[in-house]
XYZ file of C-alpha atoms in Angstrom:
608
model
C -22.595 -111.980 15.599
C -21.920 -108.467 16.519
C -20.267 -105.815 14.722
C -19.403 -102.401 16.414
C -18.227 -99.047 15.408
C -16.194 -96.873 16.758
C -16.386 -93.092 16.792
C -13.142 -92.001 15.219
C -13.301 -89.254 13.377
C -10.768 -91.341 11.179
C -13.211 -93.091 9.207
C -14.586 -89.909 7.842
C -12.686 -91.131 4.400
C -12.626 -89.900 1.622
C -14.772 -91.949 -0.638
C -17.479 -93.043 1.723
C -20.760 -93.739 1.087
C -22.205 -91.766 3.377
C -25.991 -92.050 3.946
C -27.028 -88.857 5.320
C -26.158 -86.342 3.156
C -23.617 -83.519 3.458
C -26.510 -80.680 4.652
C -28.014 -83.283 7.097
C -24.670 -84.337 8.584
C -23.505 -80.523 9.168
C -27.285 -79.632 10.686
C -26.539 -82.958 13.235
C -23.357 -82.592 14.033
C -23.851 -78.451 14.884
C -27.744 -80.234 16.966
C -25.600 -82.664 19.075
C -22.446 -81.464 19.559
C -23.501 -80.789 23.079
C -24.295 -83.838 23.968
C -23.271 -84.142 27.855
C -23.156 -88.002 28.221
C -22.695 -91.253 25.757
C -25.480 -92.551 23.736
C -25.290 -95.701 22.830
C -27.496 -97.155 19.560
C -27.957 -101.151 19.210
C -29.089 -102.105 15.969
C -30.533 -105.766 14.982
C -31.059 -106.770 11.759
C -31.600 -110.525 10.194
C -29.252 -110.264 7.331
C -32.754 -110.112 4.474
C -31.012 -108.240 1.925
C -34.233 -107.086 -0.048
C -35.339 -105.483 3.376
C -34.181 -101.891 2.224
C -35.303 -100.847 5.379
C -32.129 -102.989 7.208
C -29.187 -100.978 5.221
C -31.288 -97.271 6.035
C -31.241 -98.050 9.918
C -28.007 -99.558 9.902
C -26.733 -96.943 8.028
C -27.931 -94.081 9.655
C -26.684 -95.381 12.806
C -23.472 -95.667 11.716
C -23.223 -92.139 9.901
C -24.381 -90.801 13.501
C -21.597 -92.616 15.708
C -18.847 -90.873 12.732
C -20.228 -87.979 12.979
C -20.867 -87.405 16.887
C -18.187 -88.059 19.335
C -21.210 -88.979 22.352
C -23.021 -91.471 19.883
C -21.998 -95.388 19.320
C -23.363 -97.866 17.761
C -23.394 -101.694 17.636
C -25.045 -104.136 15.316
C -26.377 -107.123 15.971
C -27.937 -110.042 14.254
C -31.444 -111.218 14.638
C -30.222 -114.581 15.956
C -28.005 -113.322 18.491
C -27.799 -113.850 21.912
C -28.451 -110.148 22.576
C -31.467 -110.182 20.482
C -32.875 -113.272 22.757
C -32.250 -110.677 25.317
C -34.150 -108.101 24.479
C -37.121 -110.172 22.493
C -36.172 -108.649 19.486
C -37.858 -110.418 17.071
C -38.628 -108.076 13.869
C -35.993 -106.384 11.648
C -34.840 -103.839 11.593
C -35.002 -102.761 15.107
C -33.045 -99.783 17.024
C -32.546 -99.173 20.494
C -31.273 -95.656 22.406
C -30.118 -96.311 25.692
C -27.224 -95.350 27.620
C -25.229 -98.656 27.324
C -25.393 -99.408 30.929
C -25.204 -103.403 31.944
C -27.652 -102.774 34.869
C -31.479 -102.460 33.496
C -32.090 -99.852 36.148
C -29.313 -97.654 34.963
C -30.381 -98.320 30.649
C -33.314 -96.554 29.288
C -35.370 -99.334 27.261
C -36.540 -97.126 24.060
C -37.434 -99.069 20.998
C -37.965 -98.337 17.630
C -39.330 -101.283 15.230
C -38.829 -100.470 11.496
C -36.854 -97.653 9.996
C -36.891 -94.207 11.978
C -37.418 -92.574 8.798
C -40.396 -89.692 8.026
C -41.282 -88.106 10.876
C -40.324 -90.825 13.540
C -36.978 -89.730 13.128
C -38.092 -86.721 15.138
C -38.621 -88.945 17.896
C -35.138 -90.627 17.732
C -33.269 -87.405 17.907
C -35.488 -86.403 20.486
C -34.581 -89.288 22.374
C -31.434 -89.493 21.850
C -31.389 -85.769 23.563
C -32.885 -87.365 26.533
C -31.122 -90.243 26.999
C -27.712 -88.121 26.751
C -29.456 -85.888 28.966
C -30.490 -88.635 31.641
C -33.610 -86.802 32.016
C -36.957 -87.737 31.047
C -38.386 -84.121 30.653
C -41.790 -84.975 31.745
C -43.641 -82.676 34.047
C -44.125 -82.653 37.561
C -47.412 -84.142 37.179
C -47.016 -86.480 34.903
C -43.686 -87.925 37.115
C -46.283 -87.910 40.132
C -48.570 -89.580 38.470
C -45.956 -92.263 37.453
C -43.911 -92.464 40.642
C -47.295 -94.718 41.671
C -46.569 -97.353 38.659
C -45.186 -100.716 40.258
C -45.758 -103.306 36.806
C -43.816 -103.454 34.002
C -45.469 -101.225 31.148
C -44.740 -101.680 26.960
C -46.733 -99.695 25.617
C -46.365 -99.490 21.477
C -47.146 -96.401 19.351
C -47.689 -97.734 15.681
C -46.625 -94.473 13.587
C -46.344 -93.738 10.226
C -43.987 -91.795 8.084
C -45.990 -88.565 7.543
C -47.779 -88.310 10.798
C -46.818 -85.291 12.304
C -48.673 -86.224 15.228
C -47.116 -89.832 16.276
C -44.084 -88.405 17.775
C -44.954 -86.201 20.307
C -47.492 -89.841 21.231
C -44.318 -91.280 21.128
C -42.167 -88.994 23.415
C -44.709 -89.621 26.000
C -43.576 -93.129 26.029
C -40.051 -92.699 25.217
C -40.141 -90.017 28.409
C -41.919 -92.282 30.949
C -39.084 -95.418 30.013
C -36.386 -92.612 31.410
C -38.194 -91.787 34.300
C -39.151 -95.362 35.741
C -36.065 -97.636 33.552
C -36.650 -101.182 34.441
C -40.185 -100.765 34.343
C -41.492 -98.983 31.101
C -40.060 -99.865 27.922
C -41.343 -97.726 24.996
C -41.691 -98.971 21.455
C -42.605 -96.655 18.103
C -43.718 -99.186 15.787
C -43.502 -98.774 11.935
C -46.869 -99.674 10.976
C -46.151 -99.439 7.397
C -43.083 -101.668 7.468
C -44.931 -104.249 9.654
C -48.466 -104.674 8.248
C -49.658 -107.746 9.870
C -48.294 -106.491 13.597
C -50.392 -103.886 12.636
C -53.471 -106.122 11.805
C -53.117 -107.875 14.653
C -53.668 -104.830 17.003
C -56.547 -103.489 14.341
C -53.975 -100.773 13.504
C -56.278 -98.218 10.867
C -55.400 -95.137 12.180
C -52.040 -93.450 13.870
C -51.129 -92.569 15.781
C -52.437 -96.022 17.771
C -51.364 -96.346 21.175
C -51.422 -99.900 22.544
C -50.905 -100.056 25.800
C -51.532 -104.065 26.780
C -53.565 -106.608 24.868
C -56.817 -104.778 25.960
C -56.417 -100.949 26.432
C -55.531 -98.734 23.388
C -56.214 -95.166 22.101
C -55.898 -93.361 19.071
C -54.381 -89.926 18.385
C -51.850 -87.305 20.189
C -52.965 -87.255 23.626
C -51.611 -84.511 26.480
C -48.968 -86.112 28.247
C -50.391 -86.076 31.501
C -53.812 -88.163 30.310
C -51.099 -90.460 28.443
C -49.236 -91.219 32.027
C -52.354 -91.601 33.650
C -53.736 -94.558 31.338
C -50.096 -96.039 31.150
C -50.214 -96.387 34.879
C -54.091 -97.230 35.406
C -54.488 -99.175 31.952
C -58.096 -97.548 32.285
C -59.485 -94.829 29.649
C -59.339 -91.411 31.714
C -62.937 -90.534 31.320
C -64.076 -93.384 33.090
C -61.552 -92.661 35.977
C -62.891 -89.061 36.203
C -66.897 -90.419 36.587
C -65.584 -93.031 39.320
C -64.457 -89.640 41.256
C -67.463 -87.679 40.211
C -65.711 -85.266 37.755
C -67.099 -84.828 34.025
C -64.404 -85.371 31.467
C -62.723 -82.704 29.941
C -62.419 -81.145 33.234
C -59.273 -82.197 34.887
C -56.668 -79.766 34.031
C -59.133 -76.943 35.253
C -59.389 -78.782 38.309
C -56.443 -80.063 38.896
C -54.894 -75.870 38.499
C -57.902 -74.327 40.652
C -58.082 -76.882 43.437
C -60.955 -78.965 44.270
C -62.958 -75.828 45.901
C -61.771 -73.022 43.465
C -58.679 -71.877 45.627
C -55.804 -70.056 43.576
C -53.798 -72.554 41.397
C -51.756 -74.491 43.636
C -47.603 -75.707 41.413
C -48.173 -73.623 38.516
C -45.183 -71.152 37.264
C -46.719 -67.487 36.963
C -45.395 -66.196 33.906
C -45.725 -62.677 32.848
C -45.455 -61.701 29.341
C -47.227 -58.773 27.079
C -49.374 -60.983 24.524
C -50.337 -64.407 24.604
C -51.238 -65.958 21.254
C -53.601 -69.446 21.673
C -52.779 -71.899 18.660
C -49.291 -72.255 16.654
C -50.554 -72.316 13.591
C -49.503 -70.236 10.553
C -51.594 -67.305 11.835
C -50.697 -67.803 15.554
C -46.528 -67.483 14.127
C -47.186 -64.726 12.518
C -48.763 -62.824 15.081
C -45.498 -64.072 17.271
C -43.225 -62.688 14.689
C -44.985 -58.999 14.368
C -45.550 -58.704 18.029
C -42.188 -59.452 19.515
C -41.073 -57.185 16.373
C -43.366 -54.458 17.832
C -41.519 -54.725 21.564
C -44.371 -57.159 23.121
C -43.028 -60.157 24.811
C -44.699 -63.253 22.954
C -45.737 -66.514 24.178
C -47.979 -69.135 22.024
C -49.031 -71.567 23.583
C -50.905 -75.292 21.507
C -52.668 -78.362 23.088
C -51.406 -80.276 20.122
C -47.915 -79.629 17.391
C -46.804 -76.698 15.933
C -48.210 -75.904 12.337
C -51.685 -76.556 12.651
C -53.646 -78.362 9.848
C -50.610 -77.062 7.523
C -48.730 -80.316 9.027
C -50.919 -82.492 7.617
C -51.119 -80.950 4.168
C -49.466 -82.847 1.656
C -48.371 -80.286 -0.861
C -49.137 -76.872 -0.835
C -49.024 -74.987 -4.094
C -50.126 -71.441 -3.970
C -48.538 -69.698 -1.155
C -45.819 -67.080 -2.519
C -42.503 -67.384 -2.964
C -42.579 -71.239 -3.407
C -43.916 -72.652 -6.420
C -44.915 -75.931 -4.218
C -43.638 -77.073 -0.760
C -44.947 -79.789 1.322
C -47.476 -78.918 4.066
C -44.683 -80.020 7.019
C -41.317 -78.071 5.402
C -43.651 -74.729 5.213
C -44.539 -75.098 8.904
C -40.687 -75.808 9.490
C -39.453 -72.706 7.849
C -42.555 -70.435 9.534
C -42.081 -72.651 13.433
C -38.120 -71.211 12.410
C -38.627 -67.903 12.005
C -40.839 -67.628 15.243
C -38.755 -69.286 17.484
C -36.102 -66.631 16.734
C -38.331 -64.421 18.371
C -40.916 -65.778 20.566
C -41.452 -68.767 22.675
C -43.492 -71.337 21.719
C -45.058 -74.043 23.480
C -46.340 -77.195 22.557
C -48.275 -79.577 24.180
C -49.702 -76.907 26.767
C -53.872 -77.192 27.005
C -55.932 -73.785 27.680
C -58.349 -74.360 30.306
C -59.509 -71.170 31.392
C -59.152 -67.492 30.720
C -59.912 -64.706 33.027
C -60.438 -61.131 32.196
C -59.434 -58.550 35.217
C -56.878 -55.630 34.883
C -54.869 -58.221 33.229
C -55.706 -61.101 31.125
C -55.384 -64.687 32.885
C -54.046 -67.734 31.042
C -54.269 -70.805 32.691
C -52.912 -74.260 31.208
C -52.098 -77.149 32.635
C -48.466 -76.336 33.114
C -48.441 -72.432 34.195
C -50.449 -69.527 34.617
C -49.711 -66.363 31.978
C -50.890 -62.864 32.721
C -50.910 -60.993 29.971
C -51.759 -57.384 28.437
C -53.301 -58.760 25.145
C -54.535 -62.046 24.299
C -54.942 -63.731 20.673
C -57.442 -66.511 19.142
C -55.670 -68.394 16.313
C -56.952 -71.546 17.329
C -57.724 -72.640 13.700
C -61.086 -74.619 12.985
C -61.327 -78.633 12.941
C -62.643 -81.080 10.084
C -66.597 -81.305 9.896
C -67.698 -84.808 10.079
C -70.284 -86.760 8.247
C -72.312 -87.324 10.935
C -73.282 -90.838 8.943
C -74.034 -93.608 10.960
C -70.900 -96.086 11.228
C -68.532 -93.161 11.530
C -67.610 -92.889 14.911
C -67.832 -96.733 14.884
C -64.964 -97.099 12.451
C -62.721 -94.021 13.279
C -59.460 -95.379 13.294
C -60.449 -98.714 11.597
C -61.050 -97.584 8.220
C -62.779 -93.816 8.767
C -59.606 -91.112 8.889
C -60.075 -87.028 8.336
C -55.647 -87.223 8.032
C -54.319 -88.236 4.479
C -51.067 -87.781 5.344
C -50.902 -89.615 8.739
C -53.011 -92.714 7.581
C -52.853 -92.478 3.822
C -49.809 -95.268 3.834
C -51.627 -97.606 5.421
C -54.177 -98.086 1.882
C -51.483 -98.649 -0.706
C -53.138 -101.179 -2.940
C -56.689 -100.403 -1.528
C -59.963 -99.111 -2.089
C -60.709 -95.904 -0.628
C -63.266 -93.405 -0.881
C -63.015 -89.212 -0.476
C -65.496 -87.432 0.569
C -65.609 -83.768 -0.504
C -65.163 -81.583 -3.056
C -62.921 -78.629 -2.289
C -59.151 -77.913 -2.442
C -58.677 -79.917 1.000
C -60.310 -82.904 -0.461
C -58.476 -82.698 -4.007
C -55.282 -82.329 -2.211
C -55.666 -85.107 -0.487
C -57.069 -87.598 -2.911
C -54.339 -86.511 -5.007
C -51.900 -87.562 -1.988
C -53.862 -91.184 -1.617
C -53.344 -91.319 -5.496
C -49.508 -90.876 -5.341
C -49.136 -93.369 -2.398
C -51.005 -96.192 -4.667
C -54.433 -96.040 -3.096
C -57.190 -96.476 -5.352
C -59.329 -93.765 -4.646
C -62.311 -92.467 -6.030
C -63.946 -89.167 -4.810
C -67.316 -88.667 -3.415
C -68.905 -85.431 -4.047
C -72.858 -84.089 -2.920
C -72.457 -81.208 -6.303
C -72.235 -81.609 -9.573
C -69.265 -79.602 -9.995
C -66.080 -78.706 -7.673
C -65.256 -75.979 -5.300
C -61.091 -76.687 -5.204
C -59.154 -74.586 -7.487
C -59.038 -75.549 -11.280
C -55.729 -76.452 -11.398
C -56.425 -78.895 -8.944
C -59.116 -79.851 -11.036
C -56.739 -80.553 -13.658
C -54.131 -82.173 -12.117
C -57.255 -84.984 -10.874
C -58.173 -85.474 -14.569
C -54.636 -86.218 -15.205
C -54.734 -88.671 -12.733
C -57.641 -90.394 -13.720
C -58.987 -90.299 -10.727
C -62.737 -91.378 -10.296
C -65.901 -88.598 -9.556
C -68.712 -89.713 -8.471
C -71.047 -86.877 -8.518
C -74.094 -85.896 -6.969
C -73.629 -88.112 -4.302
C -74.153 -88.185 -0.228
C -73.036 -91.209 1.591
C -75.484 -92.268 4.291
C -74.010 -95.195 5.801
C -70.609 -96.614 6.423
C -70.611 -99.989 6.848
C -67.975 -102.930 7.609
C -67.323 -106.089 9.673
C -67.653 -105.892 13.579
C -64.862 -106.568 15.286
C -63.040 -105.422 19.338
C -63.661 -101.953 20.366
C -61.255 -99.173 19.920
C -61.335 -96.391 21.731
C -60.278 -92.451 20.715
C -57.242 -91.062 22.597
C -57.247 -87.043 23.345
C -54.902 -85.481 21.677
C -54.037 -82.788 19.340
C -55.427 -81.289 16.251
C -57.076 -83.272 14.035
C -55.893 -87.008 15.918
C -57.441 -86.160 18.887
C -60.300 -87.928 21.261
C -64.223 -87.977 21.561
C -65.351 -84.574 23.254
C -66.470 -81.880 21.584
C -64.341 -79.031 23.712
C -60.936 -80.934 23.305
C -61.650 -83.632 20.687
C -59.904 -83.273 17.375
C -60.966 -82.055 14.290
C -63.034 -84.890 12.875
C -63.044 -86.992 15.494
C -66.623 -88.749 15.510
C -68.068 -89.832 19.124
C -67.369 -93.661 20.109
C -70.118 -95.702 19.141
C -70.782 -98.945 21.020
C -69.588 -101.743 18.644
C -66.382 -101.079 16.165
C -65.138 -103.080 13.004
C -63.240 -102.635 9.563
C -64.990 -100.939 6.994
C -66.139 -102.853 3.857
C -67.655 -99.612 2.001
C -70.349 -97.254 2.083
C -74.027 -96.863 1.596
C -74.655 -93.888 -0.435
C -77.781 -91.613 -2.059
C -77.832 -90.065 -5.391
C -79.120 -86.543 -4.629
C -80.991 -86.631 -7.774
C -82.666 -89.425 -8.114
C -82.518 -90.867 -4.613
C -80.781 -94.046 -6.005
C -79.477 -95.960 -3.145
C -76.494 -98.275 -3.604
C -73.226 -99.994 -1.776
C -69.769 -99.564 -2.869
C -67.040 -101.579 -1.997
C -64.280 -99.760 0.119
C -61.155 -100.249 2.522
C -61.087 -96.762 3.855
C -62.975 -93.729 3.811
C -61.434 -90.066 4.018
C -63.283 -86.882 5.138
C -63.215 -83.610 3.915
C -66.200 -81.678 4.181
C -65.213 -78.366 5.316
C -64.444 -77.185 9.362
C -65.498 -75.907 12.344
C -64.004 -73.222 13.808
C -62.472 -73.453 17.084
C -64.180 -70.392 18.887
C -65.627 -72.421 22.224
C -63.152 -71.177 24.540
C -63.899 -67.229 22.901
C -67.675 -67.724 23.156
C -67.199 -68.188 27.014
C -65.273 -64.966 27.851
C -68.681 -63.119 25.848
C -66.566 -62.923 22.670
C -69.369 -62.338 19.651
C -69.735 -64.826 17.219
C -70.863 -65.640 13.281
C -73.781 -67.518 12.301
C -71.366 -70.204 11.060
C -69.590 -70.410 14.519
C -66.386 -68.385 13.571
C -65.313 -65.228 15.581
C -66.240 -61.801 14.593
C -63.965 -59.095 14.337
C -62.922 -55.736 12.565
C -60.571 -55.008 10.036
C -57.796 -54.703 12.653
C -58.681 -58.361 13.875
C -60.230 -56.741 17.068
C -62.902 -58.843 18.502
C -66.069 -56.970 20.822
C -63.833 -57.166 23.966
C -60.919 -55.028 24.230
C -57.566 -56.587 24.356
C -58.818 -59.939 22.718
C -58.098 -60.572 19.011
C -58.152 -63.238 16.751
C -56.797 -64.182 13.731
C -57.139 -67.144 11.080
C -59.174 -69.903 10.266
C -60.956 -69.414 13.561
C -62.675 -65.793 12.190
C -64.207 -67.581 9.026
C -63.747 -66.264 5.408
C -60.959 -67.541 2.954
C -59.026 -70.274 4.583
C -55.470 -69.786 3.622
C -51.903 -69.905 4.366
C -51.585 -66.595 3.531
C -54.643 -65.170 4.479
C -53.698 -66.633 7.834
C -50.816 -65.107 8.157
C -51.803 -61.529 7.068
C -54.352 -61.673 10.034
C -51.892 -62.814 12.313
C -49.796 -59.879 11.769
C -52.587 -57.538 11.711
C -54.312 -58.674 15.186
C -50.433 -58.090 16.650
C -49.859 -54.804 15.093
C -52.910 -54.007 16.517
C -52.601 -55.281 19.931
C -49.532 -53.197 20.374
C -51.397 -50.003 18.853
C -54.331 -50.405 21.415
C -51.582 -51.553 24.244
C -49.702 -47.981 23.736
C -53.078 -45.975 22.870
C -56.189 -48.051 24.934
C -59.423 -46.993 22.104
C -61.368 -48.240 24.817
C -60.186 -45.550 27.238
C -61.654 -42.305 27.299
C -59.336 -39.449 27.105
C -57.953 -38.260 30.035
C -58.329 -41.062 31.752
């Protein structure tokens, strides 16, 4: 059976039920109405009529063919012939290709559940691309590919509020455009499809499965991503079979293997270079291309910083409570009217001479002023059993993983606003959660306080955890990737991220220690969520001779000046309050003063 649509602009009736409303459809049709070539979107569905998630795909496909001359869309049922074609065996399921008979000519890009929450980022994304017939990957990453001669599925489980699991995706959804016939890419629901999920030991996102044996977890650079799809081998280990240490390869791969200048890298010359797109790293965008400085900001990872992955937040003026992801959209907005922002784009060395060097593993920026706002990341634990069960039980990301414990026991550890917040979150998605805490009494605000005791939500006070324990199962392996889902080192691993232990599993609970009395128990839990504070980000800043804190965070003056002239920072990564707004104050004040000191050096003597 197969049902298609066509794209007349006739069926915009009066009447119809549309299902994306009026503001969505005006904001798509203004996003796509340059689409250069067809798009063609094949849904498959088996006819379950409680499967809610069958009418939103279907639905939203259709409301896109209406609405956008470039886009149709077909439906087909689960039993069809077409469906034996493509081994489509869960519903619903979407593709994005270009329509074209010949496999070499179609782009294979998959999406298994309802492209809803932040995978439908991906799907516009890719539907840009496909119309586009161009993957967009970089010149590296298509070298690196051009060597693949297998077939290659790999499958990024995702969840609704991972802000992280589709830029994994993209990676996937850009390599089945470059090499069609060869790479199909599939973003995987793992929500909607619980025991897929469980059979891949799916307890973290996003999870990257690239065969039966080799997977990673979190948002890793692109290149890295290409390198594993191709190899099926962890990039670490192919970097000690060539003598290199890990967490070296972009430096090498931009300076040569004997130091030489960088060899394929765009020089780009701009006035200030901000490092993190946080909301301190926008704001110093925003005030510095106001002041007449070119801007570029440049992030290894997404745009918003740990903002994306705050649920709700609640006390930053003018909004009486927005979620974490819709602030960063309005701020990411507002800077891109001004600067450029890159994400995606890895730091790997900085050079100080009469102008400041920037070199990433896409381009080299020379620069008059250069800014920190590289944020801090989550402090783990250091229990034993954590890095054994990251990703199978152990998250420091409510929002991406949170869905995943509906029904279940978890456990948060902390006690300030970060870990309120987010056992709140857990709370509203139906976890059962119960909150850990070393004090006697909470840090987090008091009306978070209160809105916990409205709740009902469990304390347990005065109380470390010293053990997290669960069954052993296969190894998983960390990916590399960006803030806060990121892999194992301690230069580029994400916030939280524990090392790899040997052995892996599915954690049952946790061993903990009454501070107090020095009780020892067990208590019984599916997941375990960590928030016990951060780390800032200042590595890169301690290696140009940038002064530190005692606590690790970057010192500088009122005007966000650090000890070397022409280097500021701003945000979580100089300690103090963490906020939004604090954030952004020092964002603007580090610009400001980079164009101050860029018109009038301090540093200079006069006459000079």
């Amino acid at each position: 059976m197969k049902l298609s649509v066509s794209n007349s602009r006739g069926k915009d009736a009066a009447g119809r039920d549309w299902f994306i409303p009026e503001d969505g459809r005006k904001q798509l049709t203004q996003l796509f109405a340059k689409l250069p070539n067809p798009v063609v979107l094949d849904v498959f569905t088996d006819g379950d009529e409680k499967n809610a998630f069958n009418g939103y795909t279907r639905r939203f496909a259709e409301d896109l063919s209406l609405i956008i001359d470039k886009i149709s869309m077909h439906h087909h049922a689960l039993d069809s012939e077409e469906a034996r074609r493509r081994d489509v065996t869960l519903s619903p399921t979407l593709f994005v290709g270009t329509g074209e008979a010949d496999p070499k000519l179609d782009y294979r890009i998959r999406f298994t559940g309802a492209p809803l929450g932040e995978e439908g980022r991906a799907l516009v994304e890719s539907i840009f691309l496909v119309s586009l017939r161009q993957s967009g990957l970089t010149e590296t990453s298509r070298r690196i590919l051009s060597q693949l001669q297998e077939p290659r599925r790999p499958r990024v489980f995702s969840s609704p509020g991972c802000p992280y699991c589709p830029g994994q995706f993209m990676h996937a959804a850009k390599c089945a455009i470059e090499r069609p016939g060869l790479v199909e890419a599939e973003c995987v629901n793992s929500d909607e499809f619980p025991d897929l999920s469980k059979k891949y030991g799916v307890g973290s996102v996003p999870h990257t499965q690239y065969d039966d044996a080799h997977k990673a977890i979190g948002l890793m650079p692109e290149e890295r991503f290409v390198l594993e799809l191709v190899t099926l081998k962890n990039a670490d280990e192919l970097m000690r079979e060539h003598g290199m240490e890990p967490g070296h390869e972009g430096h090498d791969h931009a300076h040569g293997a004997h130091g030489m200048e960088p060899e394929g890298l765009d020089v780009v010359e701009t006035d200030m270079v901000v490092l993190g797109a946080g909301p301190a790293g926008l704001s110093a965008a925003i005030y510095g291309e106001r002041s007449g400085m070119k801007t570029v900001v440049l992030d290894k990872s997404v745009v918003g910083g740990q903002v994306t992955v705050t649920p709700v937040v609640e006390n930053y003026p003018g909004f009486t409570d927005i979620a974490g992801l819709k602030l960063v959209e309005v701020l990411s907005a507002h800077a891109r009217q001004y600067a450029t922002v890159r994400e995606g784009e890895t730091v790997h060395e900085v050079k100080i001479g009469k102008l400041i060097e920037v070199y990433t593993n896409r381009a080299v920026y020379l620069c008059k002023a250069l800014v920190f706002a590289t944020g801090a990341q989550w402090r783990k634990l250091d229990a034993p059993g954590e890095g054994r069960f990251y990703g199978r039980g152990v998250s420091y990301c409510a929002s991406c993983d949170g869905f995943m414990y509906r029904g279940k026991r978890v456990a948060m550890i902390g006690g300030g606003n970060s870990a309120l917040t987010d056992a709140l979150h857990l709370k509203n998605l139906g976890a059962d959660v119960s909150i850990i805490h070393r004090r006697d009494s909470f840090r987090a605000e008091k009306a978070l306080q209160d809105s916990l005791e409205r709740e009902g939500i469990a304390v347990i006070w005065d109380t470390v955890v010293e053990e997290i324990l669960g069954d052993t199962v296969a190894p998983v392996r960390e990916g590399d990737g960006g803030d806060g889902k990121e892999g194992k080192d301690g230069k580029d691993a994400a916030p939280g991220t524990a090392p790899a232990e040997p052995d892996t599993g599915v954690v049952r609970g946790i061993r903990v220690r009454n501070v107090k009395t020095d009780a020892v128990s067990e208590l019984p839990f599916d997941g375990v969520f960590v928030a016990i504070g951060h780390i800032p980000n200042s590595e890169q800043a301690a290696e140009l001779g940038v002064v530190l804190e005692k606590d690790g965070s970057i010192k500088v003056d009122r005007h966000m000046r650090t000890n070397i002239p022409r280097i500021y920072a701003a945000g979580d990564v100089t300690g103090g309050v963490r906020q939004i707004v604090t954030a952004v104050g020092s964002g603007a004040t580090a610009a400001l003063a980079a164009f101050e000191d860029t018109q009038n050096p301090y540093w200079k003597k006069k006459g000079e």
